[in-house]
XYZ file of C-alpha atoms in Angstrom:
561
model
C -43.081 53.654 -87.321
C -43.258 50.195 -85.852
C -39.954 49.381 -84.367
C -38.222 46.059 -83.908
C -37.420 44.398 -80.624
C -34.929 41.850 -79.428
C -35.895 38.569 -77.839
C -35.281 36.613 -74.645
C -33.130 33.567 -74.024
C -33.656 30.957 -76.689
C -34.370 28.353 -73.999
C -37.634 30.166 -73.297
C -38.771 29.528 -76.845
C -39.398 25.820 -76.445
C -41.348 26.080 -73.188
C -44.675 26.641 -74.897
C -44.115 24.783 -78.156
C -47.257 23.024 -79.301
C -49.333 24.141 -76.312
C -50.958 27.345 -77.542
C -54.637 27.317 -76.720
C -57.103 29.396 -78.725
C -60.717 30.298 -78.167
C -62.946 31.939 -80.752
C -64.904 34.797 -79.185
C -68.554 35.689 -79.628
C -69.852 32.200 -80.235
C -71.832 29.601 -78.259
C -69.934 28.564 -75.116
C -68.005 25.306 -75.219
C -68.918 22.423 -72.897
C -67.855 22.995 -69.295
C -65.556 19.956 -69.066
C -62.329 21.408 -70.496
C -59.336 19.875 -68.733
C -56.847 21.886 -70.798
C -58.497 25.063 -69.604
C -57.993 24.034 -66.004
C -54.292 24.091 -66.752
C -54.621 27.426 -68.544
C -56.610 28.984 -65.738
C -54.187 27.858 -63.046
C -51.347 29.369 -65.034
C -53.429 32.491 -65.580
C -53.953 32.895 -61.827
C -50.220 32.679 -61.224
C -49.517 35.153 -64.015
C -51.834 37.905 -62.828
C -50.905 37.559 -59.161
C -47.408 36.065 -59.101
C -45.557 35.413 -55.854
C -42.888 37.843 -54.698
C -39.596 37.473 -56.572
C -41.129 36.712 -59.970
C -41.798 33.099 -60.800
C -39.832 31.675 -63.694
C -41.660 30.419 -66.785
C -41.733 26.764 -65.750
C -43.379 27.634 -62.429
C -45.779 30.046 -64.094
C -47.055 27.255 -66.320
C -47.352 24.681 -63.572
C -50.870 23.365 -63.024
C -50.120 21.730 -59.683
C -52.591 22.575 -56.921
C -51.144 24.421 -53.888
C -50.548 22.372 -50.734
C -53.757 21.725 -48.852
C -55.965 22.282 -51.906
C -57.663 19.228 -53.374
C -57.467 18.612 -57.144
C -61.252 18.978 -57.326
C -61.133 22.395 -55.640
C -58.302 23.478 -57.908
C -60.274 22.319 -60.942
C -63.354 24.251 -59.813
C -61.271 27.358 -59.251
C -59.716 26.877 -62.672
C -63.121 26.580 -64.334
C -64.233 29.783 -62.619
C -61.200 31.628 -63.922
C -61.745 30.298 -67.432
C -65.242 31.773 -67.343
C -63.806 35.123 -66.208
C -61.222 35.097 -69.035
C -63.883 34.262 -71.629
C -66.170 37.005 -70.336
C -63.357 39.566 -70.291
C -62.222 38.704 -73.813
C -65.722 39.147 -75.206
C -66.242 42.401 -73.274
C -62.930 43.719 -74.556
C -63.643 42.877 -78.200
C -66.965 44.720 -78.009
C -65.301 47.697 -76.248
C -62.735 47.942 -79.058
C -65.465 48.194 -81.696
C -67.478 50.748 -79.734
C -64.486 52.955 -78.827
C -62.464 52.887 -82.051
C -59.622 50.586 -80.997
C -59.500 49.280 -84.568
C -57.215 48.741 -87.551
C -57.719 47.865 -91.215
C -58.314 44.157 -91.768
C -55.276 42.070 -92.644
C -57.314 38.875 -92.601
C -57.179 36.189 -95.249
C -55.649 36.297 -98.739
C -58.851 35.505 -100.631
C -60.312 38.819 -99.450
C -57.575 40.748 -101.248
C -59.920 43.318 -102.834
C -61.547 43.891 -99.458
C -58.093 44.159 -97.849
C -57.002 46.816 -100.297
C -60.099 48.866 -99.562
C -59.609 48.446 -95.795
C -56.298 50.276 -96.130
C -57.657 53.159 -98.191
C -61.326 53.785 -97.341
C -62.223 54.777 -93.766
C -64.900 52.584 -92.226
C -64.339 49.635 -94.577
C -62.989 46.296 -93.360
C -62.338 47.022 -89.690
C -61.094 44.596 -87.052
C -60.141 45.238 -83.453
C -56.467 46.048 -82.937
C -54.555 43.112 -81.439
C -54.258 43.550 -77.667
C -53.223 41.869 -74.430
C -56.177 40.981 -72.253
C -54.485 42.263 -69.095
C -51.763 44.838 -68.458
C -48.131 43.784 -68.091
C -46.435 44.173 -64.717
C -43.713 46.838 -64.820
C -41.555 48.105 -61.921
C -42.431 51.687 -60.968
C -38.752 52.620 -60.580
C -38.006 51.781 -64.222
C -41.199 53.553 -65.342
C -39.964 56.696 -63.586
C -36.524 56.328 -65.195
C -37.976 55.971 -68.700
C -40.211 59.033 -68.293
C -37.335 61.175 -67.001
C -35.239 60.272 -70.059
C -37.767 61.622 -72.595
C -37.034 65.383 -72.257
C -33.279 64.672 -72.291
C -33.553 62.690 -75.524
C -35.783 65.422 -77.011
C -33.107 68.020 -76.265
C -30.351 65.746 -77.586
C -32.152 65.219 -80.916
C -32.527 68.962 -81.377
C -28.889 69.702 -80.616
C -27.522 66.920 -82.816
C -29.802 68.041 -85.669
C -28.052 71.428 -85.737
C -24.633 69.829 -86.335
C -24.906 69.076 -90.041
C -21.246 68.140 -90.375
C -21.538 65.530 -87.621
C -24.533 63.942 -89.367
C -22.867 63.939 -92.790
C -19.527 62.636 -91.469
C -21.061 59.933 -89.279
C -23.189 58.611 -92.143
C -20.609 59.102 -94.929
C -19.678 55.402 -95.141
C -23.278 54.259 -94.718
C -24.327 56.323 -97.744
C -21.882 54.414 -99.966
C -23.716 51.135 -99.395
C -27.254 52.264 -98.560
C -29.115 54.062 -101.345
C -31.987 55.116 -99.108
C -29.758 56.802 -96.516
C -27.777 58.336 -99.368
C -30.900 59.991 -100.799
C -31.817 61.405 -97.383
C -28.276 62.764 -96.997
C -28.504 64.365 -100.457
C -31.561 66.353 -99.347
C -29.826 67.263 -96.103
C -26.718 68.426 -97.991
C -28.830 70.630 -100.269
C -30.362 72.291 -97.213
C -26.872 72.876 -95.797
C -25.683 74.409 -99.078
C -28.397 77.060 -99.013
C -27.962 77.503 -95.244
C -31.617 76.545 -94.699
C -32.621 77.227 -91.116
C -35.619 75.725 -89.373
C -36.612 78.475 -86.934
C -39.552 76.433 -85.633
C -38.650 72.817 -84.921
C -41.154 70.148 -83.874
C -40.224 66.642 -82.782
C -42.679 63.881 -81.893
C -40.403 61.087 -80.740
C -40.615 57.668 -79.143
C -37.769 56.015 -77.260
C -38.162 52.233 -76.950
C -36.825 50.197 -74.026
C -36.684 46.682 -72.656
C -35.956 45.466 -69.143
C -32.859 43.296 -69.302
C -33.086 40.467 -66.756
C -29.351 39.750 -67.091
C -28.257 43.179 -65.824
C -31.490 44.211 -64.048
C -31.538 47.431 -66.046
C -33.650 49.441 -68.484
C -31.915 49.459 -71.883
C -32.817 51.463 -74.970
C -33.666 49.582 -78.162
C -33.883 52.601 -80.427
C -35.013 56.206 -80.691
C -37.701 56.945 -83.281
C -37.737 60.467 -84.702
C -40.109 59.880 -87.633
C -43.626 58.432 -87.676
C -43.699 57.458 -83.995
C -46.909 55.494 -84.248
C -49.725 54.398 -81.917
C -50.282 57.440 -79.688
C -53.989 57.067 -80.494
C -54.553 53.365 -79.990
C -52.120 52.984 -77.075
C -54.150 55.555 -75.134
C -57.261 53.463 -75.733
C -55.692 50.198 -74.542
C -54.812 51.837 -71.226
C -58.459 52.899 -70.897
C -59.693 49.411 -71.832
C -57.576 47.837 -69.106
C -58.023 50.485 -66.437
C -61.606 51.657 -66.688
C -63.313 48.609 -68.132
C -61.659 45.269 -67.407
C -59.968 45.900 -64.044
C -62.730 48.108 -62.678
C -65.079 45.180 -63.127
C -62.824 42.148 -62.636
C -59.892 43.582 -60.698
C -60.953 42.215 -57.301
C -61.300 38.667 -58.608
C -57.907 38.929 -60.300
C -56.194 40.681 -57.409
C -55.247 43.659 -59.595
C -55.680 47.349 -58.772
C -56.784 49.488 -61.738
C -55.200 52.556 -60.111
C -51.784 51.037 -60.792
C -52.303 51.481 -64.541
C -50.952 54.963 -65.342
C -53.079 57.368 -67.344
C -51.962 57.519 -70.962
C -52.573 60.862 -72.669
C -50.379 60.208 -75.713
C -53.058 61.048 -78.299
C -54.208 64.305 -76.694
C -50.635 65.420 -75.959
C -49.373 64.693 -79.482
C -52.354 66.605 -80.845
C -51.637 69.474 -78.455
C -47.994 69.615 -79.597
C -49.098 69.724 -83.245
C -51.604 72.497 -82.470
C -48.936 74.488 -80.594
C -46.669 74.249 -83.647
C -49.604 75.406 -85.798
C -50.026 78.372 -83.438
C -46.306 79.250 -83.649
C -46.578 79.266 -87.456
C -49.144 82.039 -86.980
C -51.446 81.586 -89.955
C -55.031 80.823 -88.932
C -56.038 79.757 -92.440
C -53.231 77.169 -92.688
C -53.733 73.426 -92.263
C -51.671 70.596 -90.829
C -50.743 68.022 -93.460
C -50.298 64.391 -92.437
C -48.137 62.500 -94.943
C -49.438 58.924 -95.134
C -48.890 55.703 -97.042
C -51.250 54.885 -99.956
C -52.601 51.835 -98.115
C -52.572 52.452 -94.378
C -53.952 49.718 -92.092
C -53.186 51.950 -89.120
C -55.200 54.946 -90.307
C -57.450 54.978 -87.224
C -54.504 55.648 -84.929
C -53.884 58.670 -87.152
C -57.544 59.730 -87.176
C -57.542 59.950 -83.377
C -54.986 62.765 -83.679
C -56.957 64.385 -86.485
C -60.136 64.309 -84.380
C -58.396 65.782 -81.326
C -56.924 68.558 -83.468
C -60.327 69.431 -84.891
C -62.492 69.070 -81.783
C -60.124 70.397 -79.106
C -58.047 72.922 -81.051
C -60.117 73.854 -84.117
C -57.266 72.916 -86.465
C -57.934 71.288 -89.826
C -55.777 68.363 -90.968
C -55.428 67.016 -94.504
C -53.996 63.582 -95.353
C -51.802 63.239 -98.440
C -49.467 60.609 -99.852
C -46.019 61.628 -101.080
C -47.241 61.159 -104.658
C -50.181 63.470 -104.010
C -47.868 66.102 -102.522
C -45.736 65.965 -105.665
C -48.782 66.270 -107.932
C -50.674 68.932 -105.947
C -47.930 70.844 -104.110
C -45.819 73.911 -104.805
C -43.521 76.225 -102.859
C -44.258 79.921 -103.377
C -41.413 82.464 -103.752
C -41.714 83.380 -100.053
C -41.282 79.704 -99.033
C -44.946 78.974 -98.330
C -45.934 75.364 -98.984
C -49.282 75.065 -100.761
C -50.877 71.651 -101.354
C -54.202 71.270 -103.150
C -54.698 75.020 -102.828
C -54.206 75.063 -99.047
C -51.349 76.638 -97.097
C -49.568 74.046 -94.968
C -48.263 75.105 -91.556
C -47.017 71.734 -90.289
C -45.982 68.637 -92.254
C -46.430 65.599 -89.980
C -44.828 62.480 -91.440
C -46.535 59.143 -90.856
C -44.770 57.819 -93.971
C -41.422 58.426 -95.639
C -39.295 56.338 -93.261
C -38.868 53.318 -95.546
C -37.527 52.808 -99.090
C -40.937 51.287 -99.892
C -42.436 54.757 -99.429
C -40.424 56.030 -102.425
C -41.355 53.763 -105.365
C -40.510 56.468 -107.929
C -38.720 59.798 -108.277
C -42.029 61.588 -107.693
C -41.937 60.728 -103.987
C -38.351 61.986 -103.652
C -39.312 65.243 -105.389
C -42.150 65.631 -102.860
C -39.775 65.107 -99.940
C -37.355 67.724 -101.277
C -40.207 70.146 -102.027
C -41.468 69.998 -98.437
C -37.952 70.358 -97.041
C -37.347 73.499 -99.123
C -40.502 75.142 -97.797
C -41.013 77.264 -94.689
C -43.574 74.790 -93.297
C -42.682 73.173 -89.971
C -41.492 69.636 -90.659
C -42.123 66.867 -88.125
C -39.490 65.661 -88.548
C -37.145 67.863 -90.553
C -34.578 65.974 -92.628
C -31.966 66.545 -89.915
C -34.261 65.234 -87.149
C -34.943 62.205 -89.380
C -31.218 61.489 -89.735
C -30.641 61.774 -85.968
C -32.944 58.765 -85.585
C -30.807 56.478 -87.761
C -29.214 53.379 -86.237
C -25.725 54.625 -87.116
C -26.193 57.916 -85.244
C -27.537 55.959 -82.256
C -24.305 53.948 -82.311
C -22.148 57.066 -82.726
C -23.787 58.794 -79.755
C -22.948 55.790 -77.573
C -19.215 56.285 -78.175
C -17.098 57.798 -75.383
C -17.109 61.623 -75.173
C -19.650 62.107 -77.988
C -22.586 63.105 -75.769
C -20.383 65.796 -74.242
C -20.219 67.392 -77.691
C -23.940 68.149 -77.491
C -24.935 68.269 -73.828
C -23.469 70.213 -70.887
C -25.380 68.698 -67.987
C -23.283 65.835 -66.572
C -26.243 64.332 -64.746
C -28.263 64.175 -67.982
C -25.325 62.571 -69.791
C -25.029 59.973 -67.024
C -28.749 59.148 -67.248
C -28.487 58.619 -71.019
C -25.397 56.427 -70.764
C -27.068 54.275 -68.125
C -29.769 53.226 -70.625
C -27.442 52.638 -73.608
C -27.079 49.019 -74.647
C -23.814 47.888 -76.222
C -23.549 49.340 -79.753
C -20.683 48.779 -82.174
C -19.740 49.410 -85.778
C -18.519 46.443 -87.810
C -15.064 48.054 -87.912
C -14.564 46.607 -84.449
C -12.948 43.297 -85.399
C -12.885 41.966 -81.855
C -16.630 42.451 -81.383
C -17.371 40.970 -84.826
C -15.291 37.904 -83.915
C -17.200 37.536 -80.636
C -20.535 37.904 -82.461
C -19.590 35.152 -84.921
C -18.651 32.875 -82.023
C -21.712 33.767 -79.909
C -24.380 35.075 -82.301
C -27.198 34.684 -79.766
C -25.734 37.526 -77.710
C -26.080 40.095 -80.518
C -28.494 41.649 -83.003
C -27.354 42.857 -86.426
C -29.279 45.965 -87.481
C -29.370 47.485 -90.961
C -30.401 51.117 -91.428
C -34.116 50.312 -91.832
C -37.277 51.168 -89.922
C -40.691 49.560 -89.694
C -40.083 46.040 -88.372
C -38.850 42.812 -89.900
C -35.314 43.970 -90.735
C -33.063 42.796 -87.902
C -30.799 39.734 -88.181
C -30.362 37.119 -85.437
C -28.660 33.848 -84.543
C -27.453 31.644 -87.393
C -28.396 34.291 -89.988
C -26.344 36.868 -88.070
C -23.272 34.615 -88.086
C -23.639 33.865 -91.825
C -24.061 37.548 -92.669
C -20.998 38.597 -90.672
C -18.845 35.848 -92.240
C -19.987 36.913 -95.718
C -19.323 40.594 -95.022
C -15.856 39.791 -93.688
C -14.992 37.871 -96.847
C -16.199 40.712 -99.067
C -14.114 43.220 -97.078
C -15.848 46.163 -98.689
C -17.860 49.159 -97.566
C -20.884 46.883 -97.037
C -19.869 46.638 -93.371
C -20.972 50.243 -92.933
C -24.595 49.373 -93.727
C -25.008 47.656 -90.342
C -24.423 48.099 -86.642
C -24.100 45.403 -83.981
C -26.159 45.709 -80.833
C -26.107 43.848 -77.553
C -29.044 41.477 -77.413
C -31.403 42.210 -74.556
C -32.929 39.378 -72.550
C -36.269 40.399 -71.009
C -38.187 38.147 -68.673
C -40.911 36.071 -70.340
C -44.356 35.615 -68.782
C -47.637 33.945 -69.652
C -50.128 36.307 -71.224
C -53.592 36.136 -72.757
C -53.503 37.768 -76.205
C -56.476 38.647 -78.402
C -56.037 38.837 -82.172
C -58.768 38.682 -84.784
C -61.422 37.647 -82.293
C -59.298 34.778 -80.947
C -58.020 34.661 -77.362
C -54.931 32.554 -76.788
C -52.265 32.142 -74.170
C -48.529 32.183 -74.778
C -45.164 33.121 -73.345
C -44.484 36.772 -74.120
C -42.005 39.600 -73.662
C -42.732 43.318 -73.722
C -41.209 46.590 -74.916
C -42.002 50.029 -73.510
C -41.981 53.099 -75.740
C -42.082 56.549 -74.141
C -43.475 59.327 -76.341
C -41.853 62.734 -76.221
C -42.803 66.106 -77.733
C -40.381 68.960 -78.380
C -41.179 72.380 -79.875
C -38.719 75.206 -80.276
C -39.097 78.620 -81.903
C -35.625 80.087 -82.440
C -34.128 80.453 -78.940
C -37.347 79.699 -77.081
C -38.220 76.137 -76.026
C -42.015 76.160 -76.207
C -42.497 72.520 -75.187
C -40.296 69.675 -73.956
C -42.263 66.857 -72.338
C -42.747 63.144 -72.110
C -46.309 62.492 -73.195
C -47.640 58.993 -72.713
C -46.436 55.567 -73.662
C -46.770 52.570 -75.937
C -46.502 49.066 -74.492
C -46.078 46.268 -77.014
C -46.168 42.598 -76.107
C -45.222 39.733 -78.378
C -44.778 35.994 -78.331
C -41.257 35.393 -77.023
C -40.293 33.126 -79.923
C -40.743 35.994 -82.419
C -37.683 38.054 -83.311
C -39.630 41.097 -84.468
C -41.994 43.363 -82.585
C -43.944 45.757 -84.800
C -47.711 45.893 -84.170
C -48.490 47.298 -87.611
C -46.223 44.663 -89.150
C -48.241 41.944 -87.394
C -45.648 40.766 -84.859
C -46.969 42.212 -81.591
C -50.091 43.305 -79.702
C -50.915 46.539 -77.898
C -50.699 46.490 -74.128
C -50.570 48.748 -71.062
C -48.580 48.586 -67.844
C -49.445 47.737 -64.253
C -46.952 49.438 -61.957
C -45.388 47.262 -59.271
C -42.995 47.900 -56.405
C -40.644 45.090 -57.421
C -37.051 45.991 -58.233
C -35.677 42.535 -59.084
C -36.370 41.240 -62.580
C -34.996 37.728 -62.239
C -34.386 34.987 -59.733
C -30.940 33.653 -59.007
């Protein structure tokens, strides 16, 4: 799923107001005399090769020539860089088309019939996925920390999933005010009643982080346990930056392509799915990917399908929840059969949002799959572990000790936890009403566009306090994270523009267990998303962010004093 992100200091937001510069790609070049581009190019130079101790936004945007450099020389240098940017943007757009870094077209409203087909028919209505033209600088020490956390979070999800009472108790108040969570808990309770055991458990997770410039630390935004999207396309963006753009232009830009880490997310997710298929031990069985009826992000999914077929000889079928209900059945021995084919692994790329369940048919499909002996990725219990409320519960004192024995692992997890509170905490709620810009209000929803900020946060909290009902349990409060903003060239819909951005790093993790044997527990690649700093949301599929990669640096300080 596309997850949401928090935003930087509000004073960053005005720095670039009214100054966004766009260039349409793949057209006749504009005249050479472009004074605005001189400014853009000078800023671009400072962005890609900033001085030690990161420059703040105002310095990054400065177009002043360095001491000893004439304005004419600076202008010439700026023009040269503009030409490089234009060339790179065109190269990149072509590379995306040739290498499958594409999504369904979201373009303009009057193409609505075309849009509908672009989300249902492969090969119809493609556009390049939105991307950053150059990788984002990221300290190697925090990269190492994020990667080391993945296996610990994988293990934690598995252990929490086995404690059905903890999940039911922790979400008991949420279910009273959130119909969607209530329906998920109903399915979970039915599985508990019949003592349903998942001998083979597969998790494909993604833990999302931001670098907080206030505390100089890596803080977790959320942990995704269902539909962790973009392993396919994120792998391609890393290749675009590393092997294509920096290999050719790296010397001019002062950037080393070797500092972009390899990203094997697509192949490693596919390998984890194939290993689960192998553990199921039925060579005639298929993997079933559960998808939305109109899926703009289908090509990210097809990368996994292709890897499964070409590298592992495993067939994948794609079905909506409605199709599963119409075509599926569970045999007396627990075997799940859909459209006449035995299903070994159910891989959810849908089912995380109330919008995915427009009728009772979809809920019947979800229950049917859960009752079967097929491996669920995720199972209903894994799904519930990824809820915002469980994230908040796990951050409470002494709760991690309930599930983990290794004190060092517990310490590593706690170090990355941002402040998380229930709305029962009157003192925190009072502080949030007084200083709403320091908090984010999160409902139990996935997929982007759901979080509440600023003035809206204050109004919502005041209203909830007046109502004094169970509605408080539908939300959690989270510390707002303030990442450093930097100037970035973004490419969306064939247009290259420059803006102040912030970034969020997602680390993919794969976990496979068969009874007492841990078959696989790894971190496996990453997703870097970059978005305009004035946007409160961060989902790529939801249209808020672009795909990016990281350029590892030796810096350890995220802000200047």
